[in-house]
CSV table of C-alpha atoms in Angstrom, one decimal:
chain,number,residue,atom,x,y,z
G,6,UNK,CA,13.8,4.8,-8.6
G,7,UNK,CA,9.7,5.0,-9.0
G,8,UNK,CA,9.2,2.3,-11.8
G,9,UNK,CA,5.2,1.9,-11.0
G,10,UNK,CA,3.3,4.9,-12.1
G,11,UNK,CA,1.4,2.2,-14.3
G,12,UNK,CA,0.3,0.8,-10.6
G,13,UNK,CA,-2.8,4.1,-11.1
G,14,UNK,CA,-3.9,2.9,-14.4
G,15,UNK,CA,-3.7,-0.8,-13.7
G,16,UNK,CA,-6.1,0.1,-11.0
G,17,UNK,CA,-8.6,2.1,-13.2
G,18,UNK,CA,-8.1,-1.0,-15.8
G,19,UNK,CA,-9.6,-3.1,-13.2
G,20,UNK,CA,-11.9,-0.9,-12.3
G,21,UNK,CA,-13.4,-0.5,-15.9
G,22,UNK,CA,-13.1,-4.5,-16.2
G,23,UNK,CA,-15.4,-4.8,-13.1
G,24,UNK,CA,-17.8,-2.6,-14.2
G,25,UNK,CA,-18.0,-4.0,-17.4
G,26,UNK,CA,-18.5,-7.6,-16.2
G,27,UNK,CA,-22.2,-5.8,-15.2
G,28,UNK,CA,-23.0,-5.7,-19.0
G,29,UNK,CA,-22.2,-9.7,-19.9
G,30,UNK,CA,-24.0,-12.5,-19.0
G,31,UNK,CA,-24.2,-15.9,-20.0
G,32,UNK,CA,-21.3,-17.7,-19.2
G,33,UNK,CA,-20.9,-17.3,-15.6
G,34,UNK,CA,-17.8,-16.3,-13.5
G,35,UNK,CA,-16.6,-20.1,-13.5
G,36,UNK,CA,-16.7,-20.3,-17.6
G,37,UNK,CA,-15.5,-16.5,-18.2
G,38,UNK,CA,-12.7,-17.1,-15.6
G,39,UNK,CA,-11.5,-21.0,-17.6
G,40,UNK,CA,-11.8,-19.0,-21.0
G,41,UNK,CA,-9.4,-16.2,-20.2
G,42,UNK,CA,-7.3,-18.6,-18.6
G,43,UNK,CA,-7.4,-20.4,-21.7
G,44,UNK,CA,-6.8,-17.6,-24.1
G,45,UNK,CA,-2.7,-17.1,-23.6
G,46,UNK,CA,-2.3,-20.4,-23.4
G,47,UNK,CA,-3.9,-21.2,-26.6
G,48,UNK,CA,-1.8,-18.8,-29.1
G,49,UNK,CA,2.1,-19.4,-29.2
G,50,UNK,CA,2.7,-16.1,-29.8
G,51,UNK,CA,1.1,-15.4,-26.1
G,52,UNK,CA,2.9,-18.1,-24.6
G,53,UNK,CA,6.3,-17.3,-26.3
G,54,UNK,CA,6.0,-13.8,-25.3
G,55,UNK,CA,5.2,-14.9,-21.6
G,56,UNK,CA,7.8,-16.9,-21.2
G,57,UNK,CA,10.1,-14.9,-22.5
G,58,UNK,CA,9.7,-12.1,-20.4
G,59,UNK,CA,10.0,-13.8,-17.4
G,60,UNK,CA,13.4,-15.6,-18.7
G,61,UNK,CA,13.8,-12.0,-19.1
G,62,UNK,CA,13.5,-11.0,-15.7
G,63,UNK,CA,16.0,-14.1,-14.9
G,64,UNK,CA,18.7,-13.0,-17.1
G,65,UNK,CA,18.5,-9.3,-15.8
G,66,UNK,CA,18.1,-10.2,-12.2
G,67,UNK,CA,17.9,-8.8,-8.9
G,68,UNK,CA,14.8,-6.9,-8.5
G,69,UNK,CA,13.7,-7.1,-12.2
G,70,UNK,CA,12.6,-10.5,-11.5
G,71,UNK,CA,9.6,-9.7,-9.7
G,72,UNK,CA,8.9,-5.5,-11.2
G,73,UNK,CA,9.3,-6.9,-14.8
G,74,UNK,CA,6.5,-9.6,-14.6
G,75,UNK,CA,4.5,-7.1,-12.6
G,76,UNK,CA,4.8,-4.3,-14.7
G,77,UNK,CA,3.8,-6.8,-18.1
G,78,UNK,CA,0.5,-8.1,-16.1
G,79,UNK,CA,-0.4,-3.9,-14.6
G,80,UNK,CA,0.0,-2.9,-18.1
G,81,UNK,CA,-1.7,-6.2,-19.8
G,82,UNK,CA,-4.5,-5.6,-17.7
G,83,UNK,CA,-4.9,-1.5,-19.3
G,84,UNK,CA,-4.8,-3.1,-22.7
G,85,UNK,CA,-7.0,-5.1,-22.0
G,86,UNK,CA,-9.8,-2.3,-20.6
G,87,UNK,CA,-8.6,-0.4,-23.6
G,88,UNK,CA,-10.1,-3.3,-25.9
G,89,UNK,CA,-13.1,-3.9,-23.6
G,90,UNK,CA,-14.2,-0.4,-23.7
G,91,UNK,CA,-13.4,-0.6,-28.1
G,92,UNK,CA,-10.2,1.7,-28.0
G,93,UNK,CA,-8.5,1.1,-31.3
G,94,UNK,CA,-4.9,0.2,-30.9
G,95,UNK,CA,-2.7,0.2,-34.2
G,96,UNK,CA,-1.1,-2.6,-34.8
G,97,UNK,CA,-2.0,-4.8,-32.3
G,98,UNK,CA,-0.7,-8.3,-34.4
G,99,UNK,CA,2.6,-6.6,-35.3
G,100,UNK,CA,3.4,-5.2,-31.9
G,101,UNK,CA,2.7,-9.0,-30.4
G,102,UNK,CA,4.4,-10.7,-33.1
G,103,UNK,CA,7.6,-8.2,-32.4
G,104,UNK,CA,7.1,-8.3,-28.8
G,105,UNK,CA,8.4,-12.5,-29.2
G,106,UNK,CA,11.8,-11.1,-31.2
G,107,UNK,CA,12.4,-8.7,-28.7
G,108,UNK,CA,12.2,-10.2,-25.5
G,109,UNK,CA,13.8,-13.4,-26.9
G,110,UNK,CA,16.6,-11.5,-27.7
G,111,UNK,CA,16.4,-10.0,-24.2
G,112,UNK,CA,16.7,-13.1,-22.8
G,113,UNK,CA,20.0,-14.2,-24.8
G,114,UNK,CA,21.7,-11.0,-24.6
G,115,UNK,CA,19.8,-9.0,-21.8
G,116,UNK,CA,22.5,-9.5,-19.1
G,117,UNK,CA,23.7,-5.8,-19.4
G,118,UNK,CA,19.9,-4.3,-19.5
G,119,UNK,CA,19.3,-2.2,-16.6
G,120,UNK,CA,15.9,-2.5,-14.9
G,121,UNK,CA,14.2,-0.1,-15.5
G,122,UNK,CA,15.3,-0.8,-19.4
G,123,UNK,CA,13.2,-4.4,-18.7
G,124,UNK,CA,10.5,-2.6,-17.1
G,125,UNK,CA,10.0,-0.7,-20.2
G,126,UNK,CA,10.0,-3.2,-22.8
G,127,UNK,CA,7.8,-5.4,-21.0
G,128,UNK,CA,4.9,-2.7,-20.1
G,129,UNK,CA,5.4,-1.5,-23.6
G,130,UNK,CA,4.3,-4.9,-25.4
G,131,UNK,CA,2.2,-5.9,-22.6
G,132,UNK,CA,-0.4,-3.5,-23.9
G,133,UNK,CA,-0.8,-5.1,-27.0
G,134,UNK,CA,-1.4,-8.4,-25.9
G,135,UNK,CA,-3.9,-7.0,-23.4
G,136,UNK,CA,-5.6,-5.7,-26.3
G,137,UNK,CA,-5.9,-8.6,-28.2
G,138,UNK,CA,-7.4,-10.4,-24.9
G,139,UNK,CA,-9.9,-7.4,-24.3
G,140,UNK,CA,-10.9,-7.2,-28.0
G,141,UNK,CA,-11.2,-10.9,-28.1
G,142,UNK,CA,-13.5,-11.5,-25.1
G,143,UNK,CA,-17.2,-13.3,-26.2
G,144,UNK,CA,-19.8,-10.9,-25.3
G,145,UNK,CA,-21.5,-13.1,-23.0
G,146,UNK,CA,-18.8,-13.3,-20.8
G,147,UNK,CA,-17.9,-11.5,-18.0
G,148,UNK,CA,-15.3,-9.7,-18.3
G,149,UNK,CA,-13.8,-9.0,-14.6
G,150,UNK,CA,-13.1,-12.9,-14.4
G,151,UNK,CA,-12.2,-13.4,-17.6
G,152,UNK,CA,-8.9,-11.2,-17.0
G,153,UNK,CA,-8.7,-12.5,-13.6
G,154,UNK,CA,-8.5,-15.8,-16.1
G,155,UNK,CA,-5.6,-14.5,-18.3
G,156,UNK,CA,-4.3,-12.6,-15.6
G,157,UNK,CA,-3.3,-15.7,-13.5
G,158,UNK,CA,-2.8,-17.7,-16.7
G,159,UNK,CA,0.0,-15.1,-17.5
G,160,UNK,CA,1.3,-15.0,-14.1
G,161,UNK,CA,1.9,-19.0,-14.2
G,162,UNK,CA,4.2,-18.3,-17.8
G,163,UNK,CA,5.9,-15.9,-16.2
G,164,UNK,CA,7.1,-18.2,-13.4
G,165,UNK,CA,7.5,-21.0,-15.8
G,166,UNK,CA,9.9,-18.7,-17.6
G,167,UNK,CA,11.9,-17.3,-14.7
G,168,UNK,CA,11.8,-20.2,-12.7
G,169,UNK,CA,12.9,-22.3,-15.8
G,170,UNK,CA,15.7,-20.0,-16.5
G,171,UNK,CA,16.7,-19.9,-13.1
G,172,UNK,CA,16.8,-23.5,-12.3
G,173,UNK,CA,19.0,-24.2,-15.6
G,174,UNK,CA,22.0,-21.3,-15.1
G,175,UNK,CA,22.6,-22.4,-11.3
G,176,UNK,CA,22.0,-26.2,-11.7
G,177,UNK,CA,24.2,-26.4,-14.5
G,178,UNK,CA,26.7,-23.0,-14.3
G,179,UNK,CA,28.0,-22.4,-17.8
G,180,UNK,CA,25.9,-25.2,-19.4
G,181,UNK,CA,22.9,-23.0,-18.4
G,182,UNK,CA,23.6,-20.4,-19.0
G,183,UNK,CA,24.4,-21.2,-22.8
G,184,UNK,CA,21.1,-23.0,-22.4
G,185,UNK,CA,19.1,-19.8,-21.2
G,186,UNK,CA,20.8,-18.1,-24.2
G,187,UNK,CA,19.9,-20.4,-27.0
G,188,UNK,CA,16.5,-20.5,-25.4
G,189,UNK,CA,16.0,-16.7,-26.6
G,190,UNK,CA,17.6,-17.0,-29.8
G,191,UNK,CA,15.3,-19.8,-30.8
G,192,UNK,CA,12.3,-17.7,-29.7
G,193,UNK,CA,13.3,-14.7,-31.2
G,194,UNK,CA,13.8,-16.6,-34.5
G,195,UNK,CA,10.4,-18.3,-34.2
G,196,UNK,CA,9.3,-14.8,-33.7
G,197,UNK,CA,11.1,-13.1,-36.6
G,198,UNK,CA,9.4,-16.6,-38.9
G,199,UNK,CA,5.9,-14.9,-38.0
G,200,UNK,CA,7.0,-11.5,-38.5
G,201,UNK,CA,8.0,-12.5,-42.0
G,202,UNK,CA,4.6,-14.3,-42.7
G,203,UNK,CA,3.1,-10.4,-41.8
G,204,UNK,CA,5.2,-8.4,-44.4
C-alpha cells in the first residue's frame, strides 16, 4: 500500500521554502532557524497536537509509528509553503484547535485505526498548522531555515510523544496502557476547552 504521494509535494514545499529564503534577510540562518524552532514549542495547541500524534503512532503501531509522523511533517512543511507564498487557507485556528480533540482521542481509543486511517488524519491537520507557521514567519527571516527550525522542533514532539507512550505501556503493561489512554482524553478535553472559547 503507497501511503506517500505527499512525498512530491513535500519536495516542491521545500523547494518553494528555499527559494523564498532568497527574498528575507535580516536575521540570519542561525536566528531564523532558533525562531521556527521556537514557534511549536511556544503555543500549546502546537505542542498538544505534536504530541499527540506521535502517541498516536504508538497506540496504532507497527509501521504507523514512523509513516504517521512523516506524513504530519511532509505535509506541515506544504502548509507551510502554502502560507509563505500567501495562499489563503480557511480556517486555519479551527482546523488546529480540532486537530488536538482528534488526535487525542486517537490516542485513547486509536488501537483499532488502520494505518493508513492515521496517515490521513495526521497529513490532513498537519496542513493547518503548517499554515499558521508559514503565515506567521517575520519577514526578515529566512524562510528555508526557519522550517528547517519548526521542522526539527516538530520532529523532537513527535518522539517525545511516541517514545513517551511507548515507554509507559511496556514498562508498566496494563497500568500504561490506561496511562497512554487517559493521556488522550485529557488532551482531547483540553482541546474541546479551546474549541469552546472559538464558538
Amino acid at each position: 500500500m503507497r501511503l506517500f504521494p505527499v512525498v512530491p509535494l513535500a519536495a516542491a514545499a521545500v523547494g518553494l521554502l528555499t527559494t523564498s529564503a532568497f527574498a528575507h534577510t535580516g536575521s540570519g540562518p542561525a536566528g531564523s532557524f532558533l525562531t521556527g524552532f521556537l514557534h511549536p514549542i511556544g503555543g500549546i495547541d502546537h505542542v498538544l497536537t505534536m504530541v499527540a500524534v506521535g502517541s498516536m503512532a504508538a497506540v496504532v503501531g507497527g509501521r504507523a509509528m514512523w509513516t504517521v509522523p512523516c506524513a504530519f511533517i511532509a505535509m506541515m512543511m506544504v502548509g507551510a509553503a502554502a502560507g509563505v507564498a500567501g495562499y489563503p487557507l480557511p480556517l486555519v485556528e479551527f482546523g488546529i484547535v480540532a486537530s488536538i480533540v482528534v488526535t487525542g482521542l486517537a490516542t485513547a481509543f486509536g488501537r483499532s485505526l488502520t494505518e493508513a486511517a492515521a496517515v490521513a488524519v495526521a497529513a490532513v491537520f498537519a496542513v493547518f498548522h503548517g499554515h499558521a507557521h508559514g503565515t506567521e514567519m517575520a519577514p526578515m527571516l529566512t524562510a528555508a531555515e526557519y522550517g528547517a527550525g519548526f521542522a526539527v522542533a516538530t520532529a523532537m514532539l513527535h518522539a517525545a510523544g511516541l517514545f513517551g507512550a511507548l515507554a509507559v505501556s511496556r514498562r508498566f503493561t496494563t497500568i500504561g496502557t490506561t496511562a497512554v489512554r487517559i493521556t488522550g482524553i485529557t488532551i482531547a478535553a483540553v482541546g474541546a476547552g479551546m474549541v469552546g472559547t472559538m464558538i
